[in-house]
Amino acid sequence: LTMLEAGSLGDIAPRAQSVLPLLISKTDEVNWMLEQMVEASRLEEGRLALKKGRHDIVGLADAAIDGVKMLLTGHEVTVSDGQGRIEAEVDPDRFQIVIRNLLSNAAKYSPSGTEIKVEIKRNDESATIAVSDQGVGIAPEDQQNLFTRFNRVQSTQHVQGTGLGLWLSREIARMHDGDLTVSSKVGHGSTFMFKVPVRPT
């Protein structure tokens, strides 16, 4: 599909060209759901082994945003990482899974045209990547079970997904000796905070 869109296979009719972005976005969404299911299966079977190395998590977050840009179409994404490079011992692929999950959820549960904020901060021996949206928000009673398998946030919108994303993301965060938490109020959006330990500079 991306080859067609780029013109690598020759010219296509304008009508077909106009639907390619939607087809690519939906294909990305299906691929993303499949990846979550595969990773969740590995985790359940005890085969999800992290391959940690020293990486710049600011760069990894930027790569994660770029990796789901088609899913974020219609939203304005702003990134605040004023502290520059922040290095931590992480599995780069699994680290990006968490960020992509949070961005995907933010896009799904917030109206088109609204802002999604990504803020990366370092505090002493930890770093936090916060993803905030202006969406429907999450009721306190729903927050209690938010990180369990197959749990879905109740919404008036029809939102596709596996119900595995937040559970998988929190497990990955804790495998990094970090955590994933949420702050939310119904009607006022949500902020998910992914925290990982960092080495002293």
Short mmCIF file of C-alpha atoms in Angstrom, two decimals:
data_model
loop_
_atom_site.label_atom_id
_atom_site.label_comp_id
_atom_site.label_asym_id
_atom_site.label_seq_id
_atom_site.Cartn_x
_atom_site.Cartn_y
_atom_site.Cartn_z
CA LEU A 1 0.00 0.00 0.00
CA THR A 2 2.78 2.43 0.84
CA MET A 3 4.50 1.55 -2.45
CA LEU A 4 1.28 2.34 -4.28
CA GLU A 5 0.97 5.63 -2.41
CA ALA A 6 4.57 6.58 -3.26
CA GLY A 7 4.01 5.82 -6.95
CA SER A 8 6.58 3.01 -7.02
CA LEU A 9 4.19 0.78 -8.98
CA GLY A 10 3.08 3.44 -11.44
CA ASP A 11 0.21 5.87 -11.59
CA ILE A 12 -3.13 4.98 -10.06
CA ALA A 13 -6.54 6.56 -10.46
CA PRO A 14 -7.17 9.70 -8.33
CA ARG A 15 -10.15 8.00 -6.65
CA ALA A 16 -7.97 5.06 -5.58
CA GLN A 17 -5.22 7.46 -4.47
CA SER A 18 -7.66 9.27 -2.21
CA VAL A 19 -8.49 6.15 -0.16
CA LEU A 20 -4.92 4.92 0.26
CA PRO A 21 -4.21 6.89 3.48
CA LEU A 22 -7.27 5.31 5.12
CA LEU A 23 -6.27 1.82 3.95
CA ILE A 24 -2.74 2.29 5.25
CA SER A 25 -4.04 3.57 8.60
CA LYS A 26 -6.39 0.59 9.01
CA THR A 27 -3.63 -1.85 8.02
CA ASP A 28 -1.31 -0.27 10.60
CA GLU A 29 -4.06 -0.68 13.19
CA VAL A 30 -4.51 -4.38 12.41
CA ASN A 31 -0.73 -4.96 12.45
CA TRP A 32 -0.52 -3.19 15.80
CA MET A 33 -3.28 -5.34 17.31
CA LEU A 34 -1.55 -8.50 16.07
CA GLU A 35 1.76 -7.39 17.58
CA GLN A 36 0.04 -6.84 20.94
CA MET A 37 -1.48 -10.32 20.81
CA VAL A 38 1.87 -11.94 19.99
CA GLU A 39 3.66 -10.07 22.78
CA ALA A 40 0.88 -10.87 25.25
CA SER A 41 1.15 -14.56 24.35
CA ARG A 42 4.92 -14.47 24.94
CA LEU A 43 4.38 -12.80 28.31
CA GLU A 44 1.78 -15.36 29.43
CA GLU A 45 4.09 -18.23 28.46
CA GLY A 46 7.10 -16.68 30.19
CA ARG A 47 8.94 -16.13 26.90
CA LEU A 48 9.02 -12.34 26.95
CA ALA A 49 12.72 -11.81 27.65
CA LEU A 50 13.96 -8.24 27.59
CA LYS A 51 17.06 -7.34 25.58
CA LYS A 52 18.23 -4.35 27.56
CA GLY A 53 20.90 -1.92 26.55
CA ARG A 54 21.81 1.69 27.26
CA HIS A 55 19.59 3.83 25.03
CA ASP A 56 18.40 7.42 24.71
CA ILE A 57 14.73 7.20 25.67
CA VAL A 58 13.99 10.61 24.12
CA GLY A 59 15.10 9.25 20.74
CA LEU A 60 13.12 6.05 21.32
CA ALA A 61 10.00 8.06 22.13
CA ASP A 62 10.43 10.08 18.92
CA ALA A 63 10.77 6.83 16.94
CA ALA A 64 7.64 5.43 18.60
CA ILE A 65 5.65 8.54 17.66
CA ASP A 66 6.84 8.24 14.07
CA GLY A 67 5.89 4.55 14.08
CA VAL A 68 2.21 5.27 14.78
CA LYS A 69 1.85 8.58 12.93
CA MET A 70 -0.83 7.15 10.64
CA LEU A 71 -2.91 6.22 13.71
CA LEU A 72 -2.55 9.78 15.00
CA THR A 73 -3.94 11.42 11.86
CA GLY A 74 -6.33 14.19 12.85
CA HIS A 75 -4.57 14.92 16.15
CA GLU A 76 -1.90 17.48 16.94
CA VAL A 77 0.99 15.80 18.76
CA THR A 78 3.30 18.04 20.76
CA VAL A 79 6.48 16.76 22.39
CA SER A 80 8.23 18.39 25.35
CA ASP A 81 11.71 17.01 26.02
CA GLY A 82 13.61 20.13 27.03
CA GLN A 83 16.23 18.17 28.96
CA GLY A 84 17.63 16.62 25.79
CA ARG A 85 19.16 13.16 25.81
CA ILE A 86 18.15 10.82 28.68
CA GLU A 87 19.85 7.43 28.81
CA ALA A 88 18.39 4.35 30.51
CA GLU A 89 18.78 0.56 30.46
CA VAL A 90 15.80 -0.51 28.36
CA ASP A 91 14.72 -2.97 25.71
CA PRO A 92 14.22 -0.51 22.84
CA ASP A 93 11.52 -2.52 21.04
CA ARG A 94 9.43 -3.17 24.16
CA PHE A 95 9.95 0.39 25.39
CA GLN A 96 8.49 1.68 22.14
CA ILE A 97 5.55 -0.75 22.42
CA VAL A 98 4.48 1.02 25.62
CA ILE A 99 4.74 4.50 24.06
CA ARG A 100 2.91 3.44 20.91
CA ASN A 101 0.17 1.87 23.02
CA LEU A 102 -0.35 5.04 25.00
CA LEU A 103 -0.41 7.19 21.86
CA SER A 104 -2.82 4.83 20.12
CA ASN A 105 -5.18 4.89 23.09
CA ALA A 106 -5.00 8.67 23.32
CA ALA A 107 -6.00 8.97 19.66
CA LYS A 108 -8.83 6.44 20.00
CA TYR A 109 -10.42 8.01 23.04
CA SER A 110 -10.14 11.69 22.15
CA PRO A 111 -11.94 13.73 19.47
CA SER A 112 -10.25 14.38 16.14
CA GLY A 113 -8.48 17.73 16.08
CA THR A 114 -7.55 17.69 19.77
CA GLU A 115 -4.01 17.81 21.12
CA ILE A 116 -2.01 14.86 22.41
CA LYS A 117 0.91 15.90 24.61
CA VAL A 118 4.04 13.84 25.20
CA GLU A 119 6.23 15.13 28.04
CA ILE A 120 9.55 13.52 28.93
CA LYS A 121 11.19 14.44 32.22
CA ARG A 122 14.04 13.23 34.35
CA ASN A 123 13.79 13.33 38.14
CA ASP A 124 16.88 12.17 40.05
CA GLU A 125 17.10 8.43 39.39
CA SER A 126 14.02 8.01 37.18
CA ALA A 127 12.52 9.35 33.98
CA THR A 128 8.83 9.71 33.15
CA ILE A 129 7.16 9.76 29.76
CA ALA A 130 3.68 11.26 30.18
CA VAL A 131 1.08 11.00 27.40
CA SER A 132 -1.93 13.31 27.86
CA ASP A 133 -5.11 13.56 25.82
CA GLN A 134 -8.26 15.68 25.83
CA GLY A 135 -10.59 12.72 25.57
CA VAL A 136 -13.50 11.15 27.41
CA GLY A 137 -11.57 10.48 30.60
CA ILE A 138 -11.84 7.44 32.86
CA ALA A 139 -14.14 7.08 35.87
CA PRO A 140 -12.49 6.15 39.21
CA GLU A 141 -14.26 2.77 39.29
CA ASP A 142 -12.93 1.96 35.80
CA GLN A 143 -9.40 2.99 36.74
CA GLN A 144 -9.26 0.18 39.31
CA ASN A 145 -9.39 -2.50 36.59
CA LEU A 146 -7.80 -0.51 33.79
CA PHE A 147 -4.59 -2.54 33.65
CA THR A 148 -6.19 -5.98 33.66
CA ARG A 149 -6.34 -8.24 30.61
CA PHE A 150 -9.19 -7.67 28.15
CA ASN A 151 -10.45 -4.62 30.05
CA ARG A 152 -11.80 -1.84 27.86
CA VAL A 153 -12.66 1.74 28.84
CA GLN A 154 -16.40 2.27 28.50
CA SER A 155 -17.12 4.90 25.86
CA THR A 156 -19.93 6.08 23.62
CA GLN A 157 -17.50 5.67 20.71
CA HIS A 158 -16.95 2.38 18.90
CA VAL A 159 -13.27 1.76 19.60
CA GLN A 160 -11.42 -1.22 18.18
CA GLY A 161 -8.74 -3.00 20.16
CA THR A 162 -7.67 -6.18 21.89
CA GLY A 163 -8.11 -5.10 25.51
CA LEU A 164 -4.50 -6.21 26.06
CA GLY A 165 -2.59 -2.99 25.48
CA LEU A 166 -2.55 -1.39 28.92
CA TRP A 167 -2.07 -4.70 30.72
CA LEU A 168 0.86 -5.56 28.45
CA SER A 169 2.30 -2.05 28.80
CA ARG A 170 2.24 -2.10 32.59
CA GLU A 171 3.86 -5.55 32.65
CA ILE A 172 6.63 -4.31 30.34
CA ALA A 173 7.10 -1.21 32.50
CA ARG A 174 7.44 -3.34 35.64
CA MET A 175 9.88 -5.69 33.90
CA HIS A 176 12.03 -2.57 33.50
CA ASP A 177 11.74 -1.97 37.29
CA GLY A 178 9.41 0.93 36.48
CA ASP A 179 5.65 1.37 36.40
CA LEU A 180 2.70 2.67 34.40
CA THR A 181 0.07 4.80 36.16
CA VAL A 182 -2.87 6.98 35.16
CA SER A 183 -4.43 10.25 36.25
CA SER A 184 -7.85 10.96 34.78
CA LYS A 185 -11.18 12.68 35.25
CA VAL A 186 -14.34 11.96 33.28
CA GLY A 187 -14.79 14.53 30.52
CA HIS A 188 -11.37 16.06 31.07
CA GLY A 189 -8.98 13.60 29.42
CA SER A 190 -6.30 11.30 30.79
CA THR A 191 -2.58 11.31 31.46
CA PHE A 192 -0.64 8.03 31.45
CA MET A 193 2.79 8.10 33.07
CA PHE A 194 5.44 5.55 32.07
CA LYS A 195 8.30 5.61 34.58
CA VAL A 196 11.68 3.90 34.21
CA PRO A 197 14.85 4.06 36.34
CA VAL A 198 17.88 5.86 34.92
CA ARG A 199 21.54 5.81 35.87
CA PRO A 200 23.04 8.80 37.66
CA THR A 201 24.79 11.14 35.25
#
